[in-house]
PDB file of C-alpha atoms in Angstrom:
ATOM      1  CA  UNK O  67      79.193 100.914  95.833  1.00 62.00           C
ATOM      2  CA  UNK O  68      76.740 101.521  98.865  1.00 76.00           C
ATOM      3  CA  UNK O  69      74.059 103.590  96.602  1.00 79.00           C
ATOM      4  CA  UNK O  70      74.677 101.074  93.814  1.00 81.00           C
ATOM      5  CA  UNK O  71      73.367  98.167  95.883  1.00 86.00           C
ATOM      6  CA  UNK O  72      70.368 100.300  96.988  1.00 88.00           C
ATOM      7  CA  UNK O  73      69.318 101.312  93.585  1.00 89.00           C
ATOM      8  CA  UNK O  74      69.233  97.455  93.148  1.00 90.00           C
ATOM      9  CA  UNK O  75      67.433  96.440  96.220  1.00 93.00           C
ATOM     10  CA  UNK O  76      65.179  99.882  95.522  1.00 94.00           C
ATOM     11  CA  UNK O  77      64.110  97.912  91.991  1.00 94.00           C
ATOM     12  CA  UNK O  78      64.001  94.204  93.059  1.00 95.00           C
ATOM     13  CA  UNK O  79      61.152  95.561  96.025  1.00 96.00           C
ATOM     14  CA  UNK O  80      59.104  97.206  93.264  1.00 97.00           C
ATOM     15  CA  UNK O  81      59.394  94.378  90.660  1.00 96.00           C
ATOM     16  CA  UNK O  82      58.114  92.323  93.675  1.00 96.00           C
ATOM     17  CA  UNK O  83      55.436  94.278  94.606  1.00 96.00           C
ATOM     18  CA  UNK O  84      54.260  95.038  91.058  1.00 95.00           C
ATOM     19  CA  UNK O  85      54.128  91.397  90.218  1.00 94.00           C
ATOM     20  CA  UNK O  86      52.375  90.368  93.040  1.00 91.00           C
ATOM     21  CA  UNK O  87      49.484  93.091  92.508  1.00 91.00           C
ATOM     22  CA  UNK O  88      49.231  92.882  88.696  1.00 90.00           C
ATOM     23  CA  UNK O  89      48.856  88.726  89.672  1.00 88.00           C
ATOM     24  CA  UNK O  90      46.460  89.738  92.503  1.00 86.00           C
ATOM     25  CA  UNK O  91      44.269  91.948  89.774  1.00 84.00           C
ATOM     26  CA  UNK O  92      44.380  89.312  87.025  1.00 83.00           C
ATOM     27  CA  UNK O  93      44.078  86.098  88.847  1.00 76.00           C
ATOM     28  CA  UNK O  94      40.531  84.461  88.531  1.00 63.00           C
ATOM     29  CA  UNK O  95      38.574  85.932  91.114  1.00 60.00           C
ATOM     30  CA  UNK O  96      37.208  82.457  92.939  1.00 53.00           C
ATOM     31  CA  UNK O  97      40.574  81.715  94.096  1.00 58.00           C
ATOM     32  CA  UNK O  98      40.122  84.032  96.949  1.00 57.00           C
ATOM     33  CA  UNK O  99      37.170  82.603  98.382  1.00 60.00           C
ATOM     34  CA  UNK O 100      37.768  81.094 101.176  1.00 60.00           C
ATOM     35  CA  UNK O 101      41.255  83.729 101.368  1.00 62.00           C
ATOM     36  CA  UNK O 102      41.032  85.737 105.178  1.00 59.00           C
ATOM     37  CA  UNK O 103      42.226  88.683 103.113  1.00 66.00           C
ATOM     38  CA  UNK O 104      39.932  90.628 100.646  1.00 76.00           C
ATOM     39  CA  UNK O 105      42.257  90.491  97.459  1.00 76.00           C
ATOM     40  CA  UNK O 106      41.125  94.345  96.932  1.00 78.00           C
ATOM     41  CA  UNK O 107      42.387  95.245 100.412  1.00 84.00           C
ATOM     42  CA  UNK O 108      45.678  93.204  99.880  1.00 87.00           C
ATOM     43  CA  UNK O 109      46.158  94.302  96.304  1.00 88.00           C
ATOM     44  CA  UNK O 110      45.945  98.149  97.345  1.00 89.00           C
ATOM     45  CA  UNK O 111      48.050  97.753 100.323  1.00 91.00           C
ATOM     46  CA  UNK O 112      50.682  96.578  97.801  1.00 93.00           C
ATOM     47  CA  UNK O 113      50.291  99.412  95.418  1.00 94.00           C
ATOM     48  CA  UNK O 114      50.487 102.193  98.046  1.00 94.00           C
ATOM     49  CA  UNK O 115      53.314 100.340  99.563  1.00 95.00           C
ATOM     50  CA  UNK O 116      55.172 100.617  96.405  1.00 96.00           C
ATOM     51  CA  UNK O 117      54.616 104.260  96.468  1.00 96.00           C
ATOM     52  CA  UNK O 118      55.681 104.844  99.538  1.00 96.00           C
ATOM     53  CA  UNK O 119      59.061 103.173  98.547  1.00 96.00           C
ATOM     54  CA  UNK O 120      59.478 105.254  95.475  1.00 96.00           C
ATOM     55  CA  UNK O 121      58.836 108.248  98.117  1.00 96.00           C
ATOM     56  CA  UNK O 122      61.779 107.189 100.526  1.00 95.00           C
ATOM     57  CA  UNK O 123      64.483 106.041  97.109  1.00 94.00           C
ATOM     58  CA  UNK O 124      63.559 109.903  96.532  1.00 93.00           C
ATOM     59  CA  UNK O 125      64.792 111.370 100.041  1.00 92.00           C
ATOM     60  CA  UNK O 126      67.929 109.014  99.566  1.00 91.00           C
ATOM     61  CA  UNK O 127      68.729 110.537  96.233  1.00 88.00           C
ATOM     62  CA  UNK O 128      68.133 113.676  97.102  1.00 86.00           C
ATOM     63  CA  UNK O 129      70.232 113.000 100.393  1.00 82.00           C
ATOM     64  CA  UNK O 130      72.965 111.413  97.981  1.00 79.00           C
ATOM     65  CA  UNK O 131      72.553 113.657  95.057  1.00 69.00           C
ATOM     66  CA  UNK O 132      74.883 116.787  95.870  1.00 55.00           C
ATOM     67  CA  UNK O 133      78.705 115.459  95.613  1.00 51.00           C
ATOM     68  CA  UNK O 134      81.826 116.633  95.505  1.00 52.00           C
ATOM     69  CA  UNK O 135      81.833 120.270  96.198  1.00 49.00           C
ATOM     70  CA  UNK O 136      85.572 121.065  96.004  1.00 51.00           C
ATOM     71  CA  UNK O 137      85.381 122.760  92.988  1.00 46.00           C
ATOM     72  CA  UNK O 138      84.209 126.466  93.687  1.00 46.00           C
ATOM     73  CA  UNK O 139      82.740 126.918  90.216  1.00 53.00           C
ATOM     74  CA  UNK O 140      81.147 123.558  90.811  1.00 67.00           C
ATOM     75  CA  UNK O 141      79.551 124.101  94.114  1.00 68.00           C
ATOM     76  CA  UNK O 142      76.410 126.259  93.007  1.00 71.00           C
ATOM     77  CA  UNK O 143      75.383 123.625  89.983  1.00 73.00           C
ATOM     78  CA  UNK O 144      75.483 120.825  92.509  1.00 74.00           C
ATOM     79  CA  UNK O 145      73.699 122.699  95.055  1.00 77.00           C
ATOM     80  CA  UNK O 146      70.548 123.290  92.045  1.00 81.00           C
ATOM     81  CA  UNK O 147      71.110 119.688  91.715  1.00 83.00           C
ATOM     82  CA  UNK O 148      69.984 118.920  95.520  1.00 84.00           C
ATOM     83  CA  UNK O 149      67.415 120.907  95.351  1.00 87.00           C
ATOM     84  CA  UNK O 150      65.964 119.782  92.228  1.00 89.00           C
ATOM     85  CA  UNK O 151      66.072 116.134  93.690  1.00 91.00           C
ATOM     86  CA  UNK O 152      64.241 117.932  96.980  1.00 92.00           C
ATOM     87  CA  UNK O 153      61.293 119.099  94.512  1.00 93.00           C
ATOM     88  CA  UNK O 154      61.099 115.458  93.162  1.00 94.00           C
ATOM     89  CA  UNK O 155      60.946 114.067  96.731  1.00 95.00           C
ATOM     90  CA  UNK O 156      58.710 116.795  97.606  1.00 96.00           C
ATOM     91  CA  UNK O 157      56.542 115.735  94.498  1.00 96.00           C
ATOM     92  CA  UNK O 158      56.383 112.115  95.457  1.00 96.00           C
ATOM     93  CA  UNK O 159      55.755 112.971  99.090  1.00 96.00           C
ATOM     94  CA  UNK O 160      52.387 114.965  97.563  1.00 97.00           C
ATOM     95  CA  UNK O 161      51.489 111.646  95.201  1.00 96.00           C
ATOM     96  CA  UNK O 162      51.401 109.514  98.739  1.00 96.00           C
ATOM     97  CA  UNK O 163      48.531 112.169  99.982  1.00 96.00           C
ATOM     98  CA  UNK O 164      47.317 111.966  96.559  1.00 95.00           C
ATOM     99  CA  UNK O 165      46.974 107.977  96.372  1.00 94.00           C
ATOM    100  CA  UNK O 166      45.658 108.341 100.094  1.00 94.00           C
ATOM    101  CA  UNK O 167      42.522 110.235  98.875  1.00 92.00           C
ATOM    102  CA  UNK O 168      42.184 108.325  95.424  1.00 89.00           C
ATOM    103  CA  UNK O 169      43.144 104.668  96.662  1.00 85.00           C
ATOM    104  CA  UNK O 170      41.958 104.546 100.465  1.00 84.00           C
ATOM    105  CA  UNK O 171      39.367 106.973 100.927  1.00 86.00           C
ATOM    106  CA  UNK O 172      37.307 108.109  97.897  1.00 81.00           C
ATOM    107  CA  UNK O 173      38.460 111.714  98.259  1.00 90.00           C
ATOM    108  CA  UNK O 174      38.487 112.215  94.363  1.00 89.00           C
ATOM    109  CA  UNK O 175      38.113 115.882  94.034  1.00 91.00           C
ATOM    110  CA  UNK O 176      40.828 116.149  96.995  1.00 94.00           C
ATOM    111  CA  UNK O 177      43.080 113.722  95.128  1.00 94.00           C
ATOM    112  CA  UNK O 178      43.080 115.677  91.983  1.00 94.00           C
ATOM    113  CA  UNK O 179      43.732 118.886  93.429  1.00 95.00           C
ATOM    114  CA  UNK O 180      46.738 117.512  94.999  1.00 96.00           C
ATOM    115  CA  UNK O 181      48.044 115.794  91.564  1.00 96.00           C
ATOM    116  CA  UNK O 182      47.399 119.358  89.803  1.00 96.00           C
ATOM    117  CA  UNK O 183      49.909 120.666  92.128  1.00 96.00           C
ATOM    118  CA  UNK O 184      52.665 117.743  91.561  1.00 97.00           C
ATOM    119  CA  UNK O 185      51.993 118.746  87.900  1.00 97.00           C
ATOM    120  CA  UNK O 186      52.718 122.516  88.911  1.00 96.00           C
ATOM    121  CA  UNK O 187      55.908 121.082  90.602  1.00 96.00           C
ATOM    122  CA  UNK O 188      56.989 119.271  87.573  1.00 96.00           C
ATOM    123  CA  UNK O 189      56.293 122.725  85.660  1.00 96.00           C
ATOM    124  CA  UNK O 190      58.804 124.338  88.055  1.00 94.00           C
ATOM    125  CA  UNK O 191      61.725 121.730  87.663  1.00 93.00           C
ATOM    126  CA  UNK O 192      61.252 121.774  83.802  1.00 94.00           C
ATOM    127  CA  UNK O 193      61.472 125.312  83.400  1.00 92.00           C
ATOM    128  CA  UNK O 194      64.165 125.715  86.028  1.00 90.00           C
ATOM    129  CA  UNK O 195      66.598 123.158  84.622  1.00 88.00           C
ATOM    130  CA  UNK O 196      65.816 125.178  81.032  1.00 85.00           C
ATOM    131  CA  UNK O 197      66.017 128.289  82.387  1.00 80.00           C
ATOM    132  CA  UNK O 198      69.306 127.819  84.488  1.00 71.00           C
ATOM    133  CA  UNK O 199      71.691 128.872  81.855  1.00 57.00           C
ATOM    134  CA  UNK O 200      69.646 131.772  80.164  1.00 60.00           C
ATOM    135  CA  UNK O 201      69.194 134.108  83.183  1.00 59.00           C
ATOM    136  CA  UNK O 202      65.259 133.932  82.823  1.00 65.00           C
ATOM    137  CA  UNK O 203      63.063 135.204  85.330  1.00 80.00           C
ATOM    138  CA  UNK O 204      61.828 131.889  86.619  1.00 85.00           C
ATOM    139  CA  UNK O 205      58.756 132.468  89.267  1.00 85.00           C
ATOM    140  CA  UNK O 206      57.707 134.951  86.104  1.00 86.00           C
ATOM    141  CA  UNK O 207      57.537 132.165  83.508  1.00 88.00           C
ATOM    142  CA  UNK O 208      55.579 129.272  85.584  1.00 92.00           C
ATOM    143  CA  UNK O 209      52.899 131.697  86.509  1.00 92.00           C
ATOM    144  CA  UNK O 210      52.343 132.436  82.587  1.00 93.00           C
ATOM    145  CA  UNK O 211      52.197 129.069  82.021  1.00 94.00           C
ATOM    146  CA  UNK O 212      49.866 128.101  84.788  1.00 95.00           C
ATOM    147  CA  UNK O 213      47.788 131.437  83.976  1.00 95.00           C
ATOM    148  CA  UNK O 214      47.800 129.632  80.305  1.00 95.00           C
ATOM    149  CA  UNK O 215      46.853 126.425  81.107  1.00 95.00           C
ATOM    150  CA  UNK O 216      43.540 127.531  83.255  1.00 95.00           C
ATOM    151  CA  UNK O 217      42.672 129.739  79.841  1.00 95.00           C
ATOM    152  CA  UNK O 218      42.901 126.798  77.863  1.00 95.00           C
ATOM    153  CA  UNK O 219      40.989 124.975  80.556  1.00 93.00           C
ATOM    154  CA  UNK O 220      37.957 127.511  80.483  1.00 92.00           C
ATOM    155  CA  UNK O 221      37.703 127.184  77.021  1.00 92.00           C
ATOM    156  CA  UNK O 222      37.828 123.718  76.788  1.00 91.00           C
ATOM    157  CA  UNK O 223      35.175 123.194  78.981  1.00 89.00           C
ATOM    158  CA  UNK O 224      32.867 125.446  77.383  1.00 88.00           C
ATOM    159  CA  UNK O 225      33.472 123.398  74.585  1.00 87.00           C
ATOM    160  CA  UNK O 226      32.450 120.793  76.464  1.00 81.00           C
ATOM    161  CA  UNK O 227      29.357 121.798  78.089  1.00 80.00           C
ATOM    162  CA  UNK O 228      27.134 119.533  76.111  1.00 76.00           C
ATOM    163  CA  UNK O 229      28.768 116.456  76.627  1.00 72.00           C
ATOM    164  CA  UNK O 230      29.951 116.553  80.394  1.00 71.00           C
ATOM    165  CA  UNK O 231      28.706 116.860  83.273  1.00 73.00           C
ATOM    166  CA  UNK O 232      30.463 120.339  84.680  1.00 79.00           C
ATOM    167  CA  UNK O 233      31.013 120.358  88.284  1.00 84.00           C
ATOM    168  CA  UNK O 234      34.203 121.495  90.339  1.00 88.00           C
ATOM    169  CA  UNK O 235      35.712 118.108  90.329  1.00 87.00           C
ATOM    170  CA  UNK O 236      35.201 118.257  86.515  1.00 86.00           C
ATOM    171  CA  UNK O 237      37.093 121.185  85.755  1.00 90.00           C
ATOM    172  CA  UNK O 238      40.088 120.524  88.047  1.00 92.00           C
ATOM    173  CA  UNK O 239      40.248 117.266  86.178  1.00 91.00           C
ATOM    174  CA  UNK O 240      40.267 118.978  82.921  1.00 92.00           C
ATOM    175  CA  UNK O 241      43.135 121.408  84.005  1.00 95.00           C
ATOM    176  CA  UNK O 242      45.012 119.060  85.731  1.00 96.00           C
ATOM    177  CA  UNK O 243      44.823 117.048  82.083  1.00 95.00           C
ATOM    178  CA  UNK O 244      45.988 120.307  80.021  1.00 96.00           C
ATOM    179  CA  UNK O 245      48.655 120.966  82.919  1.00 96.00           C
ATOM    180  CA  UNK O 246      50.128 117.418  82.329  1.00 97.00           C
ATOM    181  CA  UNK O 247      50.398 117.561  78.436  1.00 96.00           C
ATOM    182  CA  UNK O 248      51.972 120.738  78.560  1.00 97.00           C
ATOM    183  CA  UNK O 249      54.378 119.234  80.806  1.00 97.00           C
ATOM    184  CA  UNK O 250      55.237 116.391  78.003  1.00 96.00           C
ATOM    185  CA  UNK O 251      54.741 118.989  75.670  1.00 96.00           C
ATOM    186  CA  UNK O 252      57.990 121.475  77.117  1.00 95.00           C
ATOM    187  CA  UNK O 253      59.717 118.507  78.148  1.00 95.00           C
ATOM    188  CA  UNK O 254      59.831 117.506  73.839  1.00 94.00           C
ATOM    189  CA  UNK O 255      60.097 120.912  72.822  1.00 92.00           C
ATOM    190  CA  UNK O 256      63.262 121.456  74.890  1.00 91.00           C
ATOM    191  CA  UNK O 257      64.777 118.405  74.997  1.00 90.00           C
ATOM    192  CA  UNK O 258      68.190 119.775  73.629  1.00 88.00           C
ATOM    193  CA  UNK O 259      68.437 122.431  76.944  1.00 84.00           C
ATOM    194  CA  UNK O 260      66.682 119.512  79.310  1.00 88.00           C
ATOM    195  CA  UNK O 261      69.199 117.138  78.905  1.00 84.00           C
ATOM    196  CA  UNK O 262      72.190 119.093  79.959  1.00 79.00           C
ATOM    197  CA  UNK O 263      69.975 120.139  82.359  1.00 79.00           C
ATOM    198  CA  UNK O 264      69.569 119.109  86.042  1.00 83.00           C
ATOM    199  CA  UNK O 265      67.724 116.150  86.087  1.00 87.00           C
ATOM    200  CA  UNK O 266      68.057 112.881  84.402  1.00 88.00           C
ATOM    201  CA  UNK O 267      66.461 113.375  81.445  1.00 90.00           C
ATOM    202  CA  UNK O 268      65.631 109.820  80.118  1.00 91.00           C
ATOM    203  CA  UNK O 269      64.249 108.912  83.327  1.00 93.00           C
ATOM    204  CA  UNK O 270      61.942 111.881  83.654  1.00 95.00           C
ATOM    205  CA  UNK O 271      60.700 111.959  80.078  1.00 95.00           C
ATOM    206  CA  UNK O 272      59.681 108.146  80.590  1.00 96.00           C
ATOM    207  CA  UNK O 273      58.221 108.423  83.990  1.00 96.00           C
ATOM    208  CA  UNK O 274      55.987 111.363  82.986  1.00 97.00           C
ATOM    209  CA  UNK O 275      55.585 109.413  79.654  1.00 97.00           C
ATOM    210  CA  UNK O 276      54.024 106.312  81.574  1.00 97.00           C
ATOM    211  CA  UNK O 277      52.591 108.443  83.863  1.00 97.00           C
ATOM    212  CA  UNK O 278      50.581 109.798  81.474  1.00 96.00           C
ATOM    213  CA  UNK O 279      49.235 106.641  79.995  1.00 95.00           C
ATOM    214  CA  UNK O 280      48.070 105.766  83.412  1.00 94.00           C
ATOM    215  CA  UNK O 281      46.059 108.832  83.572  1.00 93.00           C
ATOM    216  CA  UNK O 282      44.391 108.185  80.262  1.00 91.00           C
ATOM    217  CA  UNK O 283      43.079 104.800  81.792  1.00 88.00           C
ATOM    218  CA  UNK O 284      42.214 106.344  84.781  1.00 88.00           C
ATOM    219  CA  UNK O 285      40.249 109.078  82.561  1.00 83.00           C
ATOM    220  CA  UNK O 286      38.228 105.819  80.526  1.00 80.00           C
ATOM    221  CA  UNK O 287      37.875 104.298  84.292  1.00 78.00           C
ATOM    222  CA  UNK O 288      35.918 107.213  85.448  1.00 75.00           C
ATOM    223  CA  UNK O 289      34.539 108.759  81.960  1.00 71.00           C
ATOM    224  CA  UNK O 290      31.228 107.008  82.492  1.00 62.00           C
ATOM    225  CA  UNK O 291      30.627 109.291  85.439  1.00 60.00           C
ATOM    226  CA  UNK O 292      30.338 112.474  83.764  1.00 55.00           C
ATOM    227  CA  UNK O 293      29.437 111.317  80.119  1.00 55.00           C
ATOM    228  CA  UNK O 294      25.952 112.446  79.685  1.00 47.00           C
ATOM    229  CA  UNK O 295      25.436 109.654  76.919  1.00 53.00           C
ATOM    230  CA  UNK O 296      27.867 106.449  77.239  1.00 56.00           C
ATOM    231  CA  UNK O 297      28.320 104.549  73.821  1.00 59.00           C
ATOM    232  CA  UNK O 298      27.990 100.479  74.207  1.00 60.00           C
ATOM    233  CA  UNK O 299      31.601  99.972  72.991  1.00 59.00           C
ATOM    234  CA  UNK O 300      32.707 101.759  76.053  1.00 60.00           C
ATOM    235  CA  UNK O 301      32.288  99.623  78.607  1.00 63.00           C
ATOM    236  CA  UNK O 302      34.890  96.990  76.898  1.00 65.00           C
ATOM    237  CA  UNK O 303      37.547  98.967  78.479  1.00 71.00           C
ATOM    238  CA  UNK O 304      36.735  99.906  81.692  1.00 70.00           C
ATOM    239  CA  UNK O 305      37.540  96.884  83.100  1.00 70.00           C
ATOM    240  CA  UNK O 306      40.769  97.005  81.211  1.00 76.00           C
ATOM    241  CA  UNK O 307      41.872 100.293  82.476  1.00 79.00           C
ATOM    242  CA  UNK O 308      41.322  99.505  85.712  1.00 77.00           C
ATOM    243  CA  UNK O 309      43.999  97.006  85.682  1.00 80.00           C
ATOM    244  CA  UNK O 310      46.059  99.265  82.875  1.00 86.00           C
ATOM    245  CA  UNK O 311      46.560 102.015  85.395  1.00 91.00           C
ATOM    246  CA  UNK O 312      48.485 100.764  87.335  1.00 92.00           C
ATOM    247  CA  UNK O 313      50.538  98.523  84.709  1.00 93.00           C
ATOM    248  CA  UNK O 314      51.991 101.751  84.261  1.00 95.00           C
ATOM    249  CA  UNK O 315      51.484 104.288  87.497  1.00 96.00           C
ATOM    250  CA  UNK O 316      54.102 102.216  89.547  1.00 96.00           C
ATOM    251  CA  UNK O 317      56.330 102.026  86.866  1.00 96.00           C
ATOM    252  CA  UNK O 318      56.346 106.214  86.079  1.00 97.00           C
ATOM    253  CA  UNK O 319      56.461 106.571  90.001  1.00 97.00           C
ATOM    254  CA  UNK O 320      59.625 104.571  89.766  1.00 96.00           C
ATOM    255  CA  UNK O 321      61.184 106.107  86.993  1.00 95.00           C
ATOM    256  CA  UNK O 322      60.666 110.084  88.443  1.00 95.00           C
ATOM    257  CA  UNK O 323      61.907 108.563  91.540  1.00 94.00           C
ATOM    258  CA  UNK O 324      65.785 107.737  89.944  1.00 91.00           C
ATOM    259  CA  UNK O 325      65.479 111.089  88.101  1.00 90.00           C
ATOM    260  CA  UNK O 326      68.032 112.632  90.246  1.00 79.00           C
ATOM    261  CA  UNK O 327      70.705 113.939  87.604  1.00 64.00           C
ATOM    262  CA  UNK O 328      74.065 114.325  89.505  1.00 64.00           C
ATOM    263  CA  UNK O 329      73.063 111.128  91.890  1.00 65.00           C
ATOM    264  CA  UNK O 330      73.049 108.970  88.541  1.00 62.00           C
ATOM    265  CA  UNK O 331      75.783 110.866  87.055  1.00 55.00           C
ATOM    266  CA  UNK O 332      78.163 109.976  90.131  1.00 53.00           C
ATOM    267  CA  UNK O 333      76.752 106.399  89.914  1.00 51.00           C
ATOM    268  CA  UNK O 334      77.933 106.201  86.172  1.00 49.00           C
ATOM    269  CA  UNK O 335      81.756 107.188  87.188  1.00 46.00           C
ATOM    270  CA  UNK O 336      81.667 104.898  89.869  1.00 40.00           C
ATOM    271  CA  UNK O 337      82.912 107.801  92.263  1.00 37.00           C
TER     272      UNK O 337
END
């Protein structure tokens, strides 16, 4: 009953705060005139904060998530199960560093670095809760995929060249963008092993899902920066993904948050 009322508190605080932003972005912008509080300043502080809560409903299901050991043949699945929520808590502890650099202090290149390694820790809990039951060599297989992904990211940018402008920021932006699809991509591909697997599957394949569409706004937010030529139709969505970001970043952050598979599954049987 206890972790039921906290999921329900945990989702009331980020429907608040995501209303109150998404009102804060939208609202006509003279109505904060003579407001004591820039509406930027108030409006970010209400994003991160949102964050930070998805961060600490992670720690409590990871805290929560490993139940009744009893059983012997139970006790090592639930123990992958805690850990698997301790990668996801682990994950959303690196997005708050991540935000930090992207939504307080400009560190872009810094920011995306840190996001290409949440995608790397997605990687690992995918192919873990695939592999569990066919006695794969695990660190093996998420070192040929991330060995992969930076091939397909040296070629694309080649590809590239003429239209972008190539720096170091650039390419880890391009990899991290590869690294994420392949996520979705395994994560539809084995969706069959995934959901028996240790995670809540619905809840992960929709975070990363909205997750993803926040990424492509934030790509058409920024994609005037390194286009070399910037077509006139363009710049009728920046100004809508700048708000569409975030329409669906909390939401994903939310989502991978609950995806704690035996903390949901001992919420459903109301043990």
């Amino acid at each position: 009953m206890r972790k039921r009322k906290v999921i329900i508190g945990f989702l009331i605080l980020e429907f608040l705060f995501y209303f109150l932003f998404l009102w804060l972005d939208l609202c006509p912008w003279w109505i904060w005139n003579d407001f004591p509080i820039k509406k930027s300043l108030l409006s970010n502080t209400l994003k991160f904060s949102g964050i930070v809560v998805c961060f600490l409903m992670s720690c409590f299901v990871c805290k929560n998530s490993a139940v009744s050991k009893e059983e012997k043949d139970t006790k090592e699945l639930y123990e992958n199960y805690r850990k698997d929520s301790l990668l996801q808590a682990i994950a959303l502890g690196c997005t708050i560093l991540a935000d930090i650099c992207l939504l307080l202090t400009e560190q872009y290149t810094l920011g995306i670095g840190i996001f290409l390694i949440i995608q790397t820790i997605y990687l690992y809990r995918i192919q873990k809760s695939r592999v569990l039951f066919l006695n794969k060599e695990l660190a093996k297989l998420c070192i040929k995929r991330v060995l992969l992904r930076f091939m397909i990211g040296i070629g694309v940018l080649l590809l590239l060249n003429k239209y972008l402008l190539i720096n170091f920021q650039t390419c880890l932006a391009v990899i991290y963008f590869i690294s994420f699809t392949d996520n979705l991509f395994l994560l539809v591909h084995f969706k069959n092993s995934l959901k028996n697997g240790l995670f809540h599957y619905s809840f992960f394949l929709w975070g990363m899902l909205f997750f993803y569409l926040c990424d492509i706004h934030v790509g058409i937010f920024n994609l005037s920066s390194v286009l070399q030529t910037i077509p006139k139709a363009f710049s009728k969505f920046v100004s809508f993904a700048s708000v569409a970001m975030w329409l669906f970043y909390l939401p994903a952050q939310v989502l991978l948050s609950m995806s704690g598979g035996s903390f949901y599954c001992d919420i459903s049987t109301k043990r």
